[in-house]
Short mmCIF file of C-alpha atoms in Angstrom, two decimals:
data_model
loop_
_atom_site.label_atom_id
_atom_site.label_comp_id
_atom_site.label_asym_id
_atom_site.label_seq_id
_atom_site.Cartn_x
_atom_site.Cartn_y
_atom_site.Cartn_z
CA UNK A 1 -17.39 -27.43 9.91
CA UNK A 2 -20.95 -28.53 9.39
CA UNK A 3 -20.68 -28.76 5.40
CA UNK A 4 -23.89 -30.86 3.83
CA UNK A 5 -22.86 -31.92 0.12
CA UNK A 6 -25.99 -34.08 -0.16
CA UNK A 7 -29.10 -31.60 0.91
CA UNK A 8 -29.50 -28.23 0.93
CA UNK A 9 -27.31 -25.33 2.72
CA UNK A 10 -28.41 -24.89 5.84
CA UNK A 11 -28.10 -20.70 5.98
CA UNK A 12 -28.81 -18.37 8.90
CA UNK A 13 -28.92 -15.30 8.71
CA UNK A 14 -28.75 -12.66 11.49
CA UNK A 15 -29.17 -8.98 11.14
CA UNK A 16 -30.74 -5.81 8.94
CA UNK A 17 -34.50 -6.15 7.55
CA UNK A 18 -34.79 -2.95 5.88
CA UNK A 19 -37.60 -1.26 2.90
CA UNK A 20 -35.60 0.06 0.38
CA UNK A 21 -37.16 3.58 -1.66
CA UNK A 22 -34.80 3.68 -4.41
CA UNK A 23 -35.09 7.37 -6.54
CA UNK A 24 -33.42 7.14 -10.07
CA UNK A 25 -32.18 10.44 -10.98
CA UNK A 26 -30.19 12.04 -13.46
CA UNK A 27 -27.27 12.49 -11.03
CA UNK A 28 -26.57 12.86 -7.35
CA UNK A 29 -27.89 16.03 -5.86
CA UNK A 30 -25.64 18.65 -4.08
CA UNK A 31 -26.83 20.09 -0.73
CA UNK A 32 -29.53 22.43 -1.07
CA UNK A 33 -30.94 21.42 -4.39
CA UNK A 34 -33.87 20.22 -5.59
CA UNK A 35 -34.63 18.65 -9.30
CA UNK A 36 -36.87 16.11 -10.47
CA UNK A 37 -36.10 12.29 -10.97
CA UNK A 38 -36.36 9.92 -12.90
CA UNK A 39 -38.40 6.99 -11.01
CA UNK A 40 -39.76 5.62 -7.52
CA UNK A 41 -39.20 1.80 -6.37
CA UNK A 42 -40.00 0.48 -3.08
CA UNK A 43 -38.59 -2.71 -2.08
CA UNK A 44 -36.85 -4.75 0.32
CA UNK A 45 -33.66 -4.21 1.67
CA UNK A 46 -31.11 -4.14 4.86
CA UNK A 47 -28.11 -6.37 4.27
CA UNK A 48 -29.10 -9.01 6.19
CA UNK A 49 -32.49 -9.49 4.41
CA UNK A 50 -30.85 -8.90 1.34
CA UNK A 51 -28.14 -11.85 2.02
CA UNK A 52 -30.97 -14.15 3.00
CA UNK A 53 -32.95 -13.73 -0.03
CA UNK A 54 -29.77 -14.54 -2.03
CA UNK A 55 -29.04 -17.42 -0.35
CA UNK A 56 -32.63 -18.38 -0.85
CA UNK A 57 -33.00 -18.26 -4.45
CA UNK A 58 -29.45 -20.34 -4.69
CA UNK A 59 -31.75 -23.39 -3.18
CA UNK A 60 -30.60 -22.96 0.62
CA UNK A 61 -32.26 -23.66 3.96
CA UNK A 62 -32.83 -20.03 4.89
CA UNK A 63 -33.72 -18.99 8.67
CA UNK A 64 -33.50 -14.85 9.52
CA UNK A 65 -33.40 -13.49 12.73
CA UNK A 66 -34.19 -9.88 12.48
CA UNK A 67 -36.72 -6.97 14.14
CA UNK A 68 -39.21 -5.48 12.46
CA UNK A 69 -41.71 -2.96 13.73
CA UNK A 70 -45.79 -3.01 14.01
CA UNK A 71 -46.32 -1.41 10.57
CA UNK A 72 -47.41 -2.26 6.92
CA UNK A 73 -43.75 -2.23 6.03
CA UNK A 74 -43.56 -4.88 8.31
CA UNK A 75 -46.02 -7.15 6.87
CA UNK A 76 -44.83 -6.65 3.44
CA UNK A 77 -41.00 -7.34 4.60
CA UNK A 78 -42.14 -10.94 5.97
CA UNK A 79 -44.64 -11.79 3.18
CA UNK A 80 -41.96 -11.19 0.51
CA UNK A 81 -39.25 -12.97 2.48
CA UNK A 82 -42.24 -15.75 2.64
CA UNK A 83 -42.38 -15.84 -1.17
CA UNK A 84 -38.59 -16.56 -1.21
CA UNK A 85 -39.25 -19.30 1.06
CA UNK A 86 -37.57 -18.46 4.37
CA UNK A 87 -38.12 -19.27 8.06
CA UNK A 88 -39.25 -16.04 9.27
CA UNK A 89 -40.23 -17.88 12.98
CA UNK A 90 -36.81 -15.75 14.52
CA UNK A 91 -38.41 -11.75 12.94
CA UNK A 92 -39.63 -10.50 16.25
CA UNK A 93 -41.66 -7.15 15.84
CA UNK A 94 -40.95 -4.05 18.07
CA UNK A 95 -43.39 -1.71 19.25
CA UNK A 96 -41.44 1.30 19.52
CA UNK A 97 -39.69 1.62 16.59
CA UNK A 98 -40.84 1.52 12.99
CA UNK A 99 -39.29 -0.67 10.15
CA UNK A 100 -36.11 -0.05 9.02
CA UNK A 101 -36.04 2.10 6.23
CA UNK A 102 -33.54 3.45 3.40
CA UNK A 103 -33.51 5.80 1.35
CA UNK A 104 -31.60 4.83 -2.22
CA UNK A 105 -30.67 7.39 -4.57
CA UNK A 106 -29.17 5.99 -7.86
CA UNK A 107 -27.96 8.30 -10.98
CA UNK A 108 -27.66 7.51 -14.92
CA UNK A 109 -24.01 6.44 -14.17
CA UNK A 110 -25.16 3.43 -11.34
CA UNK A 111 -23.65 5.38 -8.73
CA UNK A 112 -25.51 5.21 -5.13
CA UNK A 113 -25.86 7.11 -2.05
CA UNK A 114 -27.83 5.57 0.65
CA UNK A 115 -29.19 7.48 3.66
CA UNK A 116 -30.65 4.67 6.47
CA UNK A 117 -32.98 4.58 9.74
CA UNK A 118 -32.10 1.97 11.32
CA UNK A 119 -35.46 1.63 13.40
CA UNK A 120 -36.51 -1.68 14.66
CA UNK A 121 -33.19 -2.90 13.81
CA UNK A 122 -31.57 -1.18 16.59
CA UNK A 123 -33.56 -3.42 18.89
CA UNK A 124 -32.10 -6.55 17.63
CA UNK A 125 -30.61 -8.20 21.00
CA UNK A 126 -28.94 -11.15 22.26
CA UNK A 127 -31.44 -12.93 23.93
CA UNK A 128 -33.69 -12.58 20.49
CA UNK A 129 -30.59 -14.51 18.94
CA UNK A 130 -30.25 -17.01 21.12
CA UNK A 131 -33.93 -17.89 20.95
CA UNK A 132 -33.19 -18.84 17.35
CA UNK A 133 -30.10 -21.31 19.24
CA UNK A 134 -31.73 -25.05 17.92
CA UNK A 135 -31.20 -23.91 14.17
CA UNK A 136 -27.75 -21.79 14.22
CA UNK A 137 -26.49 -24.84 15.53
CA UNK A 138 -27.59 -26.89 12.96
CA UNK A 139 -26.50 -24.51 10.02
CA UNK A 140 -23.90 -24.77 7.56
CA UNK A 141 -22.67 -21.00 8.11
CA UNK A 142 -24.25 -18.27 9.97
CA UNK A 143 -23.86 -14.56 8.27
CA UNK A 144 -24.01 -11.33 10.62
CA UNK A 145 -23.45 -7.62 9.50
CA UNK A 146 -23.19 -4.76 11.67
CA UNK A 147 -25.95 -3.12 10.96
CA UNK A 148 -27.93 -4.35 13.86
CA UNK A 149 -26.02 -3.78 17.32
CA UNK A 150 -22.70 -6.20 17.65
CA UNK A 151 -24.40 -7.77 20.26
CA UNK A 152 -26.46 -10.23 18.38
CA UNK A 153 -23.80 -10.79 16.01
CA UNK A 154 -21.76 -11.80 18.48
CA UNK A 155 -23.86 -14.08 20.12
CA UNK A 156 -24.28 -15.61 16.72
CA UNK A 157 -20.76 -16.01 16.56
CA UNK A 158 -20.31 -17.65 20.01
CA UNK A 159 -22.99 -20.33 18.96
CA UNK A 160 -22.33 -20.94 16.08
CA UNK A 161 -18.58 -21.43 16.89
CA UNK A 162 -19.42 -23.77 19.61
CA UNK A 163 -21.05 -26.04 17.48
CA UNK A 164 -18.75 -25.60 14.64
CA UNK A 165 -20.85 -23.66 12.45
CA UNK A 166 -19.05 -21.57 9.94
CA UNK A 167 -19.11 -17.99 10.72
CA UNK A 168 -19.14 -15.09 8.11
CA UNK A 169 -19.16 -11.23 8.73
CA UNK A 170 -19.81 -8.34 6.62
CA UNK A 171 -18.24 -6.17 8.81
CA UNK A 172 -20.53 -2.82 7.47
CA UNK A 173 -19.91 -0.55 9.22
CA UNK A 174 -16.89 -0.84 9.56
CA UNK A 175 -16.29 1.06 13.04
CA UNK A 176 -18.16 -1.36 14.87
CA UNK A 177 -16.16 -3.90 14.16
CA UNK A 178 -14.28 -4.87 17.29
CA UNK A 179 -11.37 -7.62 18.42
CA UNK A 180 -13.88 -9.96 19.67
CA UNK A 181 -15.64 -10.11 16.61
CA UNK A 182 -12.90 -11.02 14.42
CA UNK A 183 -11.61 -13.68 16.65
CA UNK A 184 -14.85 -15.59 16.07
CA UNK A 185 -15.17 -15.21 12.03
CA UNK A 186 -14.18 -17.91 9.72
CA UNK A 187 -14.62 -15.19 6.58
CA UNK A 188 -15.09 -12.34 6.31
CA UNK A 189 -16.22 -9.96 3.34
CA UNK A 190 -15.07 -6.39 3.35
CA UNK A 191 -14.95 -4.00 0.32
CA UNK A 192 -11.93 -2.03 0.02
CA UNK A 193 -13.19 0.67 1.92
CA UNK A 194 -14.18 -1.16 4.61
CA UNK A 195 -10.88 -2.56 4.97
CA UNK A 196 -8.64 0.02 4.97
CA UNK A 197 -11.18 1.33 8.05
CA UNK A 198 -11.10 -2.14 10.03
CA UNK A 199 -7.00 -2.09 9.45
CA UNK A 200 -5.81 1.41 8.83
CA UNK A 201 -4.03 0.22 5.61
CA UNK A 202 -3.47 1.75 2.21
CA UNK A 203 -5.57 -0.06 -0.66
CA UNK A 204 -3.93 1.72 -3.67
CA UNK A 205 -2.50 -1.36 -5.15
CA UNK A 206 -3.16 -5.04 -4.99
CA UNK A 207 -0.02 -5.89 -2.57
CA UNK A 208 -1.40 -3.06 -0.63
CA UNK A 209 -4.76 -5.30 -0.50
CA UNK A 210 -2.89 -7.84 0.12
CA UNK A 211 -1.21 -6.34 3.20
CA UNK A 212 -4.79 -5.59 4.38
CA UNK A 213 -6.15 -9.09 4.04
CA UNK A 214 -3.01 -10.59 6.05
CA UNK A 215 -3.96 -7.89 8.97
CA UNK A 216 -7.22 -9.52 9.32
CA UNK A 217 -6.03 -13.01 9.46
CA UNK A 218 -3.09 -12.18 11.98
CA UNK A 219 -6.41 -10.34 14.01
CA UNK A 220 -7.98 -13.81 13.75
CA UNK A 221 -10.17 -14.00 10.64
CA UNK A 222 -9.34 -17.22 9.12
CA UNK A 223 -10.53 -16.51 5.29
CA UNK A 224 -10.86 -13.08 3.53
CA UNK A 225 -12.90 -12.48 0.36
CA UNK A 226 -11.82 -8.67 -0.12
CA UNK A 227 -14.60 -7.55 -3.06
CA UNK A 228 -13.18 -4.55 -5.32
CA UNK A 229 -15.22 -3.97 -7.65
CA UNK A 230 -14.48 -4.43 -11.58
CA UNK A 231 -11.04 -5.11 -10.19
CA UNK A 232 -12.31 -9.02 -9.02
CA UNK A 233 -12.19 -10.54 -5.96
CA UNK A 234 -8.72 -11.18 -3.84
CA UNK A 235 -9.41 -14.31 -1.58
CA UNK A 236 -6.50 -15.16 1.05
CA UNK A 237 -6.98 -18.30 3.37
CA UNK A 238 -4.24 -20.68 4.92
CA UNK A 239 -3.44 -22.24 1.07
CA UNK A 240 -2.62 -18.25 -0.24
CA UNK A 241 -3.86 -15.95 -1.94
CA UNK A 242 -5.65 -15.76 -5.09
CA UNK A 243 -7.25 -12.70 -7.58
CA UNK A 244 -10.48 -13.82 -8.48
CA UNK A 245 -11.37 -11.68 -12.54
CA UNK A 246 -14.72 -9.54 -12.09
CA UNK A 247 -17.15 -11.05 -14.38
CA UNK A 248 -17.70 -8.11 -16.77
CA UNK A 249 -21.37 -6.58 -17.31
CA UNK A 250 -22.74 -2.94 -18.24
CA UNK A 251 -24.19 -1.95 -14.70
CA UNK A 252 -27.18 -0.42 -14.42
CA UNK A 253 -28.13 -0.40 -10.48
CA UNK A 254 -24.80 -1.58 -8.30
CA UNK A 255 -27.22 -1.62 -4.81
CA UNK A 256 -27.10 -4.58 -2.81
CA UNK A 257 -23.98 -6.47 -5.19
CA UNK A 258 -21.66 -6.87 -1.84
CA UNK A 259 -24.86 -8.56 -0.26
CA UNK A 260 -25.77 -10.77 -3.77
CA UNK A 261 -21.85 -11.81 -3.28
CA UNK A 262 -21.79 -12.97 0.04
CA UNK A 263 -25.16 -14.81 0.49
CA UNK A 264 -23.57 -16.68 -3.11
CA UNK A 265 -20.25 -17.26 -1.12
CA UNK A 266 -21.97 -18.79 1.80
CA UNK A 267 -24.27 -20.85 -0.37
CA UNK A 268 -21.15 -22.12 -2.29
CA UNK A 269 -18.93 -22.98 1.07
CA UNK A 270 -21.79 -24.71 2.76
CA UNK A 271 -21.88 -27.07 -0.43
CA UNK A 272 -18.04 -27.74 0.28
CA UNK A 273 -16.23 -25.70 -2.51
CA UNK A 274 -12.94 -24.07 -1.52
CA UNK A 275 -12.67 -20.29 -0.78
CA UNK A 276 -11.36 -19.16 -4.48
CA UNK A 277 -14.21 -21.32 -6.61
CA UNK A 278 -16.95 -19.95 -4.11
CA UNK A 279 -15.65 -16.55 -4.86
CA UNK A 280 -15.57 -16.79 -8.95
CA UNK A 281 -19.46 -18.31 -8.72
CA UNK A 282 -20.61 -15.63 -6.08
CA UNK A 283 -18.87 -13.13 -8.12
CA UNK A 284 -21.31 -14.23 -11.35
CA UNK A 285 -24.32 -14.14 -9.27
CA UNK A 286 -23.47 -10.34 -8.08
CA UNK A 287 -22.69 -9.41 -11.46
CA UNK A 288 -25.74 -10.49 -12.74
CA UNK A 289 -27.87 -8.48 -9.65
CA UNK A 290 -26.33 -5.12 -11.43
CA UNK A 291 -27.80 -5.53 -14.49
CA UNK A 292 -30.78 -5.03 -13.10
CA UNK A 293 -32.57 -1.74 -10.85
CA UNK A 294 -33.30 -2.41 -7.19
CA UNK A 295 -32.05 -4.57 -4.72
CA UNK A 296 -33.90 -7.77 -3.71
CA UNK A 297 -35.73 -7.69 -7.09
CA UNK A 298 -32.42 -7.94 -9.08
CA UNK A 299 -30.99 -10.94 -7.13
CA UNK A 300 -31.12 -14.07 -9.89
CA UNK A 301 -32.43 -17.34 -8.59
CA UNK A 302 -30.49 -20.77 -8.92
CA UNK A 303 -31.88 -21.77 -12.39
CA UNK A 304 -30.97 -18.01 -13.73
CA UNK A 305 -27.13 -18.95 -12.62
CA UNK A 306 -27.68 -22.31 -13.82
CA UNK A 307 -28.49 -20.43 -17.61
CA UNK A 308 -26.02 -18.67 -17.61
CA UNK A 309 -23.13 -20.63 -17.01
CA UNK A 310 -24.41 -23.38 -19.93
CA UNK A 311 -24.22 -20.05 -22.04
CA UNK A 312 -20.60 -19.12 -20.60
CA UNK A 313 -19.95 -22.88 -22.06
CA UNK A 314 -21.64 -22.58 -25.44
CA UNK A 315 -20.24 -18.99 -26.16
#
């Protein structure tokens, strides 16, 4: 793989640009009621944005390739994604279809329910992916998601694996996730439930997870990092198969963890670190993002990490 130790991560990123209108309430309403909340936040979302901007603050290279439409939404998306420093030369704006927007409802216990229009991001296509071709072969690891249609991500994939680019998947959601796909990811990043979708097995117990992860390498996936939650991490590659501890916090906002976790991961890999010490730093850097409300806006930046680990050490 194309692994720089010396320079920066070289990260692209191809998929979801999303604004995020996160409503704190007391709790999540049942159908056909209506009570007052707590708070409005808009902000920026969509997991690919949101694994960019990770990546970003950890000091990487960052180039997205992503639709947006013609609207003020629009312009915000690319000026904050600006701010975090990233190539935004591969956003290409559609005239048909608005933004991509979600709606983010999170209640006094930091549960979430999410409700999404995709918009522009439907139009994501093939040929806008391979127009971003020069740098996704010169990356580190190219991330896709399935929340723009599986054809770009798997024309990322095919580039990328032709020039031995590593390739990494959130495969969300998980019913697009298809044969082809798999056979082309060096990691991939499913939550339990996501899992148990993608391989129709039972994730009760961890040699049930276990089970799981082995059905996506035999499908072709050559590294899993299965997130659960306060339960850790359980990371199974070639060398076996480790349980990475949850760093433990007092959440406050759990939206957009999965996405703070794998733009750490990829960070981590493309500065050579093996699957199971990527994992335990990614896992800080998403535990960290909870403690905070929104989405973007909680993600820490590299010096934030860099704090806390010297007091980790000193404590």
């Amino acid at each position: 793989m194309n692994i720089h130790t010396s320079s920066r991560p070289k990260i692209t990123v191809v998929g979801s640009a999303n604004v995020d209108l996160t409503f704190r309430t007391p709790r999540l309403p049942i159908p056909g009621e209506t009570f007052a909340g707590h708070s409005l936040h808009q902000g920026m979302g969509g997991k690919g944005a949101n694994q960019a901007v990770v990546a970003a603050r950890l000091g990487a290279e960052v180039a997205f390739v992503a639709r947006v439409g013609n609207d003020g939404f629009a312009t915000q998306a690319i000026d904050a994604y600006q701010a975090d420093g990233i190539n935004t030369t591969f956003i290409r704006h559609s005239d048909d279809q608005p933004t991509g927007t979600a709606a983010i409802l999170v209640d006094d216990e930091a549960e979430n329910c999410i409700i999404v229009v995709a918009g522009a991001n439907a139009e994501l296509t093939a040929d806008d992916v391979r127009s971003a071709k020069a740098i996704i072969t010169e990356s580190d690891v190219v991330i896709c998601q399935l929340e723009t249609p599986v054809e770009a991500a798997l024309e990322a994939f095919k580039l990328a694996r032709a020039a031995n680019v590593l390739t990494m998947l959130t495969p969300a959601p998980a019913e697009l996730v298809t044969d082809e796909l798999l056979s082309l990811c060096d990691v991939c990043v499913p939550n339990k439930t996501e899992i148990a979708a993608i391989t129709g097995c039972g994730v009760e117990t961890e040699a049930d997870c276990v089970t799981a992860a082995e059905k996506l390498r035999q499908r072709g996936v050559r590294q899993v990092a299965l997130t659960m939650g306060e339960e850790g991490v359980l990371v199974l590659d070639e060398t076996g198969m480790s349980l990475i501890p949850a760093t433990q916090v007092k959440a406050v906002d759990t939206t957009g963890a999965g996405d703070a976790f794998t733009g750490a991961l990829a960070v981590s890999l493309a500065e050579g670190m093996s699957l199971a010490s990527a994992a335990s730093r990614a896992g800080i850097v998403a535990a960290i993002s909870v403690t905070r409300v929104g989405t973007q806006t909680s993600f820490p930046s590299l010096e934030e990490i860099n704090r806390w680990n010297q007091a980790e050490q000193t404590g």
